[in-house]
Amino acid sequence: TGPSVYVPDASRAVGVASSLLSSEKRDDYISNLKIEYAAARDRREAQQQSRNLISLAEAQQNRTTIDWDNYQPPAPLNPGIHLLRDINLQELIPYIDWTFFFHAWELRGSYPKILQDAEKGIEAQKLFDDAQAMLKQIIEHNWLKASAVIGLLPANSDGDDVTVYQDEEREQIATQFHFLRKQGKQPTGRYNDCLADFIAPKSSGKKDYIGGFACTTGIGIDEKVAEFEANHDDYSAIMLKALADRLAEALAEKIHLQVRKQFWGYATDEALDNRALIKEQYQGIRPAIGYPASPDHTEKRILWELLDVEAQTGIWLTESMAMVPTAAVSGLYFSHPEARYFAVGKITKEQIADYADRKQMTLEDAERWLAPNLGYEPDAG
């Protein structure tokens, strides 16, 4: 019943609140705000109308071209669902990407160069030393525990969906993942990608597979953070959270390596150092659900049910599909050598309606979950 006001950061809220509370300023302030917001809506509508989006049919015709006739998808050496418990945190340290540790402290720059930076180097080195000291405590005193579940299961694509089968007979369906396709007009030689393109279609007659995983290094973190906060040691609480997040990403990196070399086994001879791993120079991808290539967070529910993630690892999903503990990573595995990351970007109402129909959800729900990807205004038709 009252005005909704956008502020770019909290420091602007005081002035807004003062204007709204002032009997002299309030009416003019709200009137001017309505004019400003109407202009913003007009600008946005003009931008949406000018987007170079093609029809869904055209996008599907320009799918990623893969020669399935001359490619044999690799069968996993160890198929099925695997639970990894009592993971040694010490073994994860070599896989940590320290660049994003510094980003968490709002120190931009790449590791290790940031340690020599003329402006940030001293503070970065101090943070790094403190992190090493806490890592030692985490491991020695078992502050955190880690667990993971992975699944490598028979699958084939069906249009923009991927069907996962109960077993190698491929007669009974376990579940389906639903994906979205880029609709921006592509230059010659570029494709309107969809993750389903990287799984052999059922019509090809090839037996393909898809992987899924969820892992955490945050078991026990809440108790330790509460202990730090009770002692008014916010620095240590933040440091522990930052390190738990880095360890979770490191765990995701390590188990993906194990998948490629042992569980799936399509890259048994891979020999990459951590720098090459960070640059993703390996075969295959592990897109996270809710990120650019698969932007709908509700697909996590399908992964959770398929791998029984909560019972197996303790990681549960909030109503907004956030993972708890927050020091957790999940996603899917694709093995094809041409599989790559991409951003779905803006899409039309036609594709949203098609997607909602495939997922058996309402158009309104699909629009709500995919609001950042809408290439139109939902109430504009």
Coordinates of C-alpha atoms in Angstrom, one line a residue:
T1 CA 0.0 0.0 0.0
G2 CA 3.0 2.3 0.3
P3 CA 5.8 3.2 -2.2
S4 CA 8.6 0.8 -3.0
V5 CA 11.9 2.6 -3.4
Y6 CA 15.1 1.2 -4.9
V7 CA 18.5 2.3 -3.4
P8 CA 21.8 1.1 -4.8
D9 CA 23.3 0.6 -1.3
A10 CA 22.4 1.0 2.3
S11 CA 24.0 4.4 2.7
R12 CA 21.3 5.9 0.6
A13 CA 18.4 4.6 2.7
V14 CA 18.6 7.3 5.3
G15 CA 17.8 10.1 2.8
V16 CA 15.0 8.0 1.3
A17 CA 13.5 7.3 4.7
S18 CA 13.8 11.0 5.7
S19 CA 11.9 12.0 2.5
L20 CA 9.2 9.5 3.1
L21 CA 8.7 10.5 6.7
S22 CA 8.6 14.2 6.0
S23 CA 5.1 15.7 5.8
E24 CA 6.5 18.5 3.6
K25 CA 8.6 16.4 1.2
R26 CA 6.7 13.1 1.0
D27 CA 4.0 13.9 -1.6
D28 CA 6.5 15.6 -4.1
Y29 CA 9.1 12.9 -3.5
I30 CA 6.6 10.1 -4.3
S31 CA 5.2 12.0 -7.3
N32 CA 8.7 12.5 -8.8
L33 CA 9.6 8.9 -8.0
K34 CA 6.6 7.7 -10.0
I35 CA 7.7 9.8 -13.0
E36 CA 11.3 8.5 -12.7
Y37 CA 10.2 4.9 -12.4
A38 CA 7.8 5.2 -15.4
A39 CA 10.7 6.4 -17.5
A40 CA 12.8 3.5 -16.3
R41 CA 10.1 1.1 -17.3
D42 CA 9.8 2.7 -20.8
R43 CA 13.6 2.4 -21.3
R44 CA 13.6 -1.2 -20.3
E45 CA 10.6 -2.0 -22.6
A46 CA 12.5 -0.4 -25.5
Q47 CA 15.6 -2.5 -24.7
Q48 CA 13.5 -5.7 -24.5
Q49 CA 11.9 -5.0 -27.9
S50 CA 15.2 -4.4 -29.5
R51 CA 16.7 -7.7 -28.3
N52 CA 17.8 -9.8 -31.2
L53 CA 16.0 -13.0 -30.2
I54 CA 15.0 -15.7 -32.7
S55 CA 12.1 -18.1 -32.4
L56 CA 12.5 -21.3 -30.4
A57 CA 12.2 -23.4 -33.5
E58 CA 15.0 -21.5 -35.2
A59 CA 17.2 -21.8 -32.1
Q60 CA 16.5 -25.6 -31.9
Q61 CA 17.5 -25.9 -35.6
N62 CA 20.8 -24.3 -34.8
R63 CA 21.6 -26.7 -32.0
T64 CA 25.2 -27.7 -31.3
T65 CA 26.3 -30.0 -34.1
I66 CA 27.8 -33.3 -32.9
D67 CA 28.5 -36.2 -35.1
W68 CA 26.9 -38.9 -33.0
D69 CA 27.2 -41.5 -35.7
N70 CA 31.0 -41.4 -35.3
Y71 CA 31.2 -41.0 -31.6
Q72 CA 30.8 -43.6 -28.9
P73 CA 29.9 -42.2 -25.5
P74 CA 32.1 -43.6 -22.7
A75 CA 30.4 -46.0 -20.3
P76 CA 31.4 -45.4 -16.6
L77 CA 33.9 -47.8 -15.1
N78 CA 32.0 -47.5 -11.8
P79 CA 28.4 -46.6 -12.7
G80 CA 25.6 -45.9 -10.1
I81 CA 25.5 -43.8 -7.0
H82 CA 28.5 -43.5 -4.7
L83 CA 28.7 -41.9 -1.2
L84 CA 32.0 -40.4 -0.2
R85 CA 32.4 -39.9 3.6
D86 CA 35.2 -39.0 6.0
I87 CA 37.0 -37.0 3.3
N88 CA 40.4 -35.9 4.4
L89 CA 40.4 -32.1 4.3
Q90 CA 44.2 -32.1 4.1
E91 CA 44.0 -33.6 0.6
L92 CA 41.8 -30.7 -0.6
I93 CA 44.3 -27.9 0.1
P94 CA 46.2 -28.4 -3.2
Y95 CA 43.0 -27.9 -5.1
I96 CA 42.1 -24.5 -3.5
D97 CA 41.7 -21.6 -5.8
W98 CA 43.0 -18.8 -3.6
T99 CA 42.1 -16.0 -6.1
F100 CA 38.4 -16.3 -5.0
F101 CA 39.4 -16.4 -1.3
F102 CA 40.8 -12.9 -1.7
H103 CA 37.7 -11.8 -3.7
A104 CA 35.6 -12.8 -0.6
W105 CA 37.5 -10.2 1.3
E106 CA 37.0 -7.6 -1.5
L107 CA 40.7 -7.8 -2.5
R108 CA 40.6 -8.0 -6.3
G109 CA 43.5 -9.7 -8.1
S110 CA 44.8 -13.1 -8.9
Y111 CA 46.8 -15.3 -6.7
P112 CA 49.8 -15.4 -6.2
K113 CA 50.3 -12.1 -7.9
I114 CA 48.2 -10.3 -5.4
L115 CA 50.7 -11.0 -2.7
Q116 CA 53.2 -8.8 -4.5
D117 CA 50.7 -6.0 -5.3
A118 CA 52.0 -2.6 -4.4
E119 CA 48.7 -1.5 -2.8
K120 CA 47.1 -4.7 -1.6
G121 CA 50.1 -7.0 -1.1
I122 CA 50.7 -6.4 2.6
E123 CA 47.0 -6.9 3.6
A124 CA 46.7 -9.9 1.2
Q125 CA 49.8 -11.6 2.7
K126 CA 48.4 -11.1 6.2
L127 CA 45.1 -12.6 5.2
F128 CA 46.9 -15.5 3.5
D129 CA 49.0 -16.2 6.6
D130 CA 45.9 -16.1 8.9
A131 CA 44.1 -18.5 6.5
Q132 CA 47.0 -20.9 6.6
A133 CA 47.0 -20.8 10.4
M134 CA 43.3 -21.4 10.6
L135 CA 43.4 -24.2 8.0
K136 CA 45.9 -26.0 10.3
Q137 CA 43.4 -25.6 13.2
I138 CA 40.5 -26.8 11.1
I139 CA 42.3 -30.0 10.2
E140 CA 44.0 -30.7 13.6
H141 CA 40.8 -30.0 15.7
N142 CA 38.2 -31.4 13.2
W143 CA 36.3 -28.2 13.1
L144 CA 34.8 -29.2 9.7
K145 CA 33.8 -32.5 8.1
A146 CA 33.2 -33.2 4.4
S147 CA 30.9 -35.6 2.5
A148 CA 29.8 -36.0 -1.1
V149 CA 27.5 -38.1 -3.3
I150 CA 28.0 -38.7 -7.0
G151 CA 25.9 -40.5 -9.5
L152 CA 26.8 -41.7 -13.0
L153 CA 23.6 -42.9 -14.7
P154 CA 22.4 -44.0 -18.1
A155 CA 20.8 -41.2 -20.0
N156 CA 19.7 -39.9 -23.4
S157 CA 18.5 -36.5 -24.6
D158 CA 15.0 -35.9 -25.8
G159 CA 14.7 -32.5 -27.4
D160 CA 15.9 -30.0 -24.7
D161 CA 15.3 -32.5 -21.9
V162 CA 17.6 -35.3 -20.7
T163 CA 16.0 -38.6 -19.6
V164 CA 17.7 -40.5 -16.9
Y165 CA 17.0 -44.2 -16.8
Q166 CA 16.6 -46.6 -13.9
D167 CA 19.2 -49.1 -15.2
E168 CA 21.1 -50.2 -18.3
E169 CA 17.9 -51.7 -19.8
R170 CA 16.8 -48.1 -20.4
E171 CA 13.1 -49.1 -20.3
Q172 CA 12.1 -47.4 -17.0
I173 CA 12.7 -43.7 -16.5
A174 CA 14.1 -42.5 -13.2
T175 CA 13.7 -38.8 -13.9
Q176 CA 14.2 -36.0 -16.4
F177 CA 16.3 -32.9 -16.3
H178 CA 15.0 -29.9 -18.2
F179 CA 17.2 -27.4 -19.9
L180 CA 16.9 -24.0 -21.7
R181 CA 18.4 -23.0 -25.0
K182 CA 20.1 -19.7 -26.0
Q183 CA 17.8 -17.7 -28.2
G184 CA 20.0 -14.8 -29.1
K185 CA 20.8 -14.7 -32.9
Q186 CA 24.2 -16.3 -33.3
P187 CA 26.9 -15.4 -35.9
T188 CA 27.7 -17.9 -38.6
G189 CA 29.4 -21.0 -37.1
R190 CA 28.1 -20.4 -33.6
Y191 CA 25.3 -22.4 -32.0
N192 CA 22.2 -21.8 -29.9
D193 CA 23.5 -24.0 -27.2
C194 CA 21.5 -26.2 -24.8
L195 CA 23.0 -28.6 -22.3
A196 CA 20.9 -31.4 -23.7
D197 CA 22.9 -31.1 -26.9
F198 CA 25.9 -32.7 -25.2
I199 CA 24.0 -36.0 -24.4
A200 CA 23.3 -38.4 -27.2
P201 CA 19.7 -38.3 -28.4
K202 CA 17.7 -41.4 -28.0
S203 CA 17.1 -41.4 -31.7
S204 CA 20.9 -41.9 -32.3
G205 CA 20.7 -45.4 -30.8
K206 CA 23.8 -44.5 -28.7
K207 CA 23.9 -45.3 -24.9
D208 CA 25.0 -42.2 -23.1
Y209 CA 25.3 -41.2 -19.5
I210 CA 25.0 -38.1 -17.3
G211 CA 26.5 -37.5 -13.9
G212 CA 25.4 -35.5 -10.9
F213 CA 27.0 -34.6 -7.6
A214 CA 26.6 -32.7 -4.3
C215 CA 29.3 -32.1 -1.8
T216 CA 29.9 -30.1 1.4
T217 CA 32.8 -29.2 3.7
G218 CA 30.4 -27.3 6.0
I219 CA 29.4 -30.0 8.4
G220 CA 30.0 -28.6 11.9
I221 CA 30.5 -25.0 10.8
D222 CA 27.5 -23.5 12.5
E223 CA 28.7 -24.6 16.0
K224 CA 32.1 -23.1 15.5
V225 CA 30.9 -19.9 14.0
A226 CA 28.5 -19.5 16.9
E227 CA 31.4 -20.0 19.2
F228 CA 33.5 -17.3 17.5
E229 CA 30.5 -14.9 17.5
A230 CA 29.8 -15.5 21.1
N231 CA 33.4 -14.4 21.8
H232 CA 32.9 -11.3 19.6
D233 CA 35.5 -12.7 17.2
D234 CA 33.8 -11.8 13.9
Y235 CA 37.1 -11.9 12.0
S236 CA 37.6 -15.6 12.8
A237 CA 33.9 -16.3 12.0
I238 CA 34.2 -14.7 8.6
M239 CA 37.6 -16.4 8.0
L240 CA 36.1 -19.8 8.8
K241 CA 33.2 -19.3 6.4
A242 CA 35.5 -18.1 3.6
L243 CA 37.8 -21.1 4.1
A244 CA 34.8 -23.5 4.2
D245 CA 33.6 -22.1 0.9
R246 CA 37.0 -22.5 -0.7
L247 CA 37.3 -26.1 0.6
A248 CA 33.9 -26.9 -0.8
E249 CA 35.0 -25.7 -4.3
A250 CA 38.3 -27.6 -3.8
L251 CA 36.3 -30.8 -3.0
A252 CA 34.2 -30.3 -6.1
E253 CA 37.4 -30.0 -8.1
K254 CA 38.9 -33.1 -6.6
I255 CA 35.9 -35.4 -7.0
H256 CA 35.4 -34.2 -10.6
L257 CA 39.0 -35.3 -11.2
Q258 CA 38.2 -38.7 -9.6
V259 CA 35.2 -39.0 -11.8
R260 CA 37.1 -38.4 -14.9
K261 CA 40.0 -40.7 -14.0
Q262 CA 38.3 -43.4 -11.9
F263 CA 34.5 -43.5 -11.6
W264 CA 33.7 -42.6 -15.2
G265 CA 37.2 -43.2 -16.4
Y266 CA 37.1 -41.4 -19.7
A267 CA 40.3 -39.6 -19.0
T268 CA 42.5 -42.1 -17.1
D269 CA 45.7 -40.6 -18.4
E270 CA 44.9 -37.0 -17.5
A271 CA 47.8 -35.2 -15.9
L272 CA 47.0 -31.6 -15.1
D273 CA 48.3 -29.3 -12.4
N274 CA 46.1 -27.1 -10.3
R275 CA 46.6 -24.1 -12.6
A276 CA 45.3 -26.2 -15.5
L277 CA 42.4 -27.5 -13.4
I278 CA 41.4 -23.9 -12.5
K279 CA 41.5 -23.0 -16.2
E280 CA 39.2 -26.0 -16.8
Q281 CA 41.6 -27.6 -19.4
Y282 CA 40.1 -31.0 -18.9
Q283 CA 37.5 -32.9 -20.9
G284 CA 33.9 -32.4 -19.9
I285 CA 32.1 -29.9 -17.8
R286 CA 30.3 -29.7 -14.4
P287 CA 27.7 -26.9 -14.7
A288 CA 26.0 -25.9 -11.5
I289 CA 22.2 -25.7 -11.4
G290 CA 21.1 -22.1 -11.1
Y291 CA 24.0 -20.8 -13.0
P292 CA 24.2 -19.4 -16.6
A293 CA 23.9 -22.6 -18.6
S294 CA 21.1 -24.0 -16.4
P295 CA 19.6 -21.0 -14.7
D296 CA 16.5 -22.6 -13.1
H297 CA 17.3 -23.4 -9.4
T298 CA 14.3 -25.7 -9.1
E299 CA 16.1 -28.4 -11.1
K300 CA 18.1 -28.9 -7.9
R301 CA 15.0 -30.7 -6.5
I302 CA 15.4 -33.3 -9.3
L303 CA 19.0 -33.8 -8.5
W304 CA 18.3 -34.1 -4.7
E305 CA 15.6 -36.7 -5.3
L306 CA 17.7 -38.7 -7.8
L307 CA 20.8 -38.9 -5.5
D308 CA 19.0 -38.7 -2.2
V309 CA 21.3 -35.9 -1.4
E310 CA 19.9 -34.8 2.0
A311 CA 19.9 -38.3 3.5
Q312 CA 23.3 -39.1 2.0
T313 CA 25.2 -35.9 2.8
G314 CA 23.1 -33.7 5.1
I315 CA 22.8 -30.9 2.5
W316 CA 19.3 -29.6 2.4
L317 CA 17.5 -27.0 0.2
T318 CA 15.7 -23.9 1.4
E319 CA 12.5 -22.7 -0.2
S320 CA 14.6 -20.5 -2.5
M321 CA 16.7 -23.6 -3.4
A322 CA 19.8 -22.4 -1.5
M323 CA 22.0 -25.2 -0.1
V324 CA 22.6 -25.6 3.6
P325 CA 25.3 -25.8 4.8
T326 CA 26.3 -23.0 2.5
A327 CA 29.8 -24.4 2.1
A328 CA 28.4 -26.7 -0.6
V329 CA 28.6 -27.3 -4.3
S330 CA 26.4 -29.3 -6.6
G331 CA 25.9 -29.8 -10.3
L332 CA 25.9 -32.1 -13.3
Y333 CA 28.7 -33.9 -15.2
F334 CA 28.9 -34.0 -19.0
S335 CA 31.7 -36.1 -20.6
H336 CA 31.5 -35.1 -24.2
P337 CA 34.8 -33.5 -25.4
E338 CA 32.7 -30.7 -27.1
A339 CA 30.7 -29.9 -24.0
R340 CA 31.3 -26.3 -23.0
Y341 CA 30.0 -23.6 -20.6
F342 CA 27.7 -20.9 -22.0
A343 CA 25.1 -18.5 -20.8
V344 CA 21.4 -19.1 -21.8
G345 CA 20.8 -15.3 -21.6
K346 CA 17.5 -13.7 -22.4
I347 CA 14.7 -15.9 -23.8
T348 CA 11.2 -15.4 -25.2
K349 CA 7.8 -16.1 -23.7
E350 CA 7.5 -18.9 -26.2
Q351 CA 10.4 -20.8 -24.7
I352 CA 9.2 -20.1 -21.1
A353 CA 5.8 -21.5 -22.0
D354 CA 7.4 -24.6 -23.6
Y355 CA 9.7 -25.0 -20.6
A356 CA 6.8 -24.7 -18.1
D357 CA 4.9 -27.3 -20.1
R358 CA 7.8 -29.7 -20.0
K359 CA 8.3 -29.3 -16.3
Q360 CA 4.5 -29.3 -15.6
M361 CA 4.7 -26.0 -13.7
T362 CA 2.6 -22.9 -14.2
L363 CA 3.8 -20.2 -16.6
E364 CA 3.8 -17.7 -13.6
D365 CA 6.1 -20.0 -11.6
A366 CA 8.5 -20.4 -14.5
E367 CA 8.6 -16.7 -15.0
R368 CA 9.2 -16.1 -11.3
W369 CA 12.1 -18.6 -11.1
L370 CA 13.6 -17.4 -14.4
A371 CA 13.0 -13.6 -14.0
P372 CA 16.6 -12.6 -14.8
N373 CA 16.3 -14.5 -18.1
L374 CA 13.0 -13.0 -19.4
G375 CA 13.4 -11.1 -22.6
Y376 CA 9.9 -9.6 -22.1
E377 CA 7.8 -8.1 -19.3
P378 CA 5.6 -10.9 -17.9
D379 CA 2.5 -8.6 -17.4
A380 CA 2.9 -7.2 -21.0
G381 CA 2.0 -10.5 -22.7

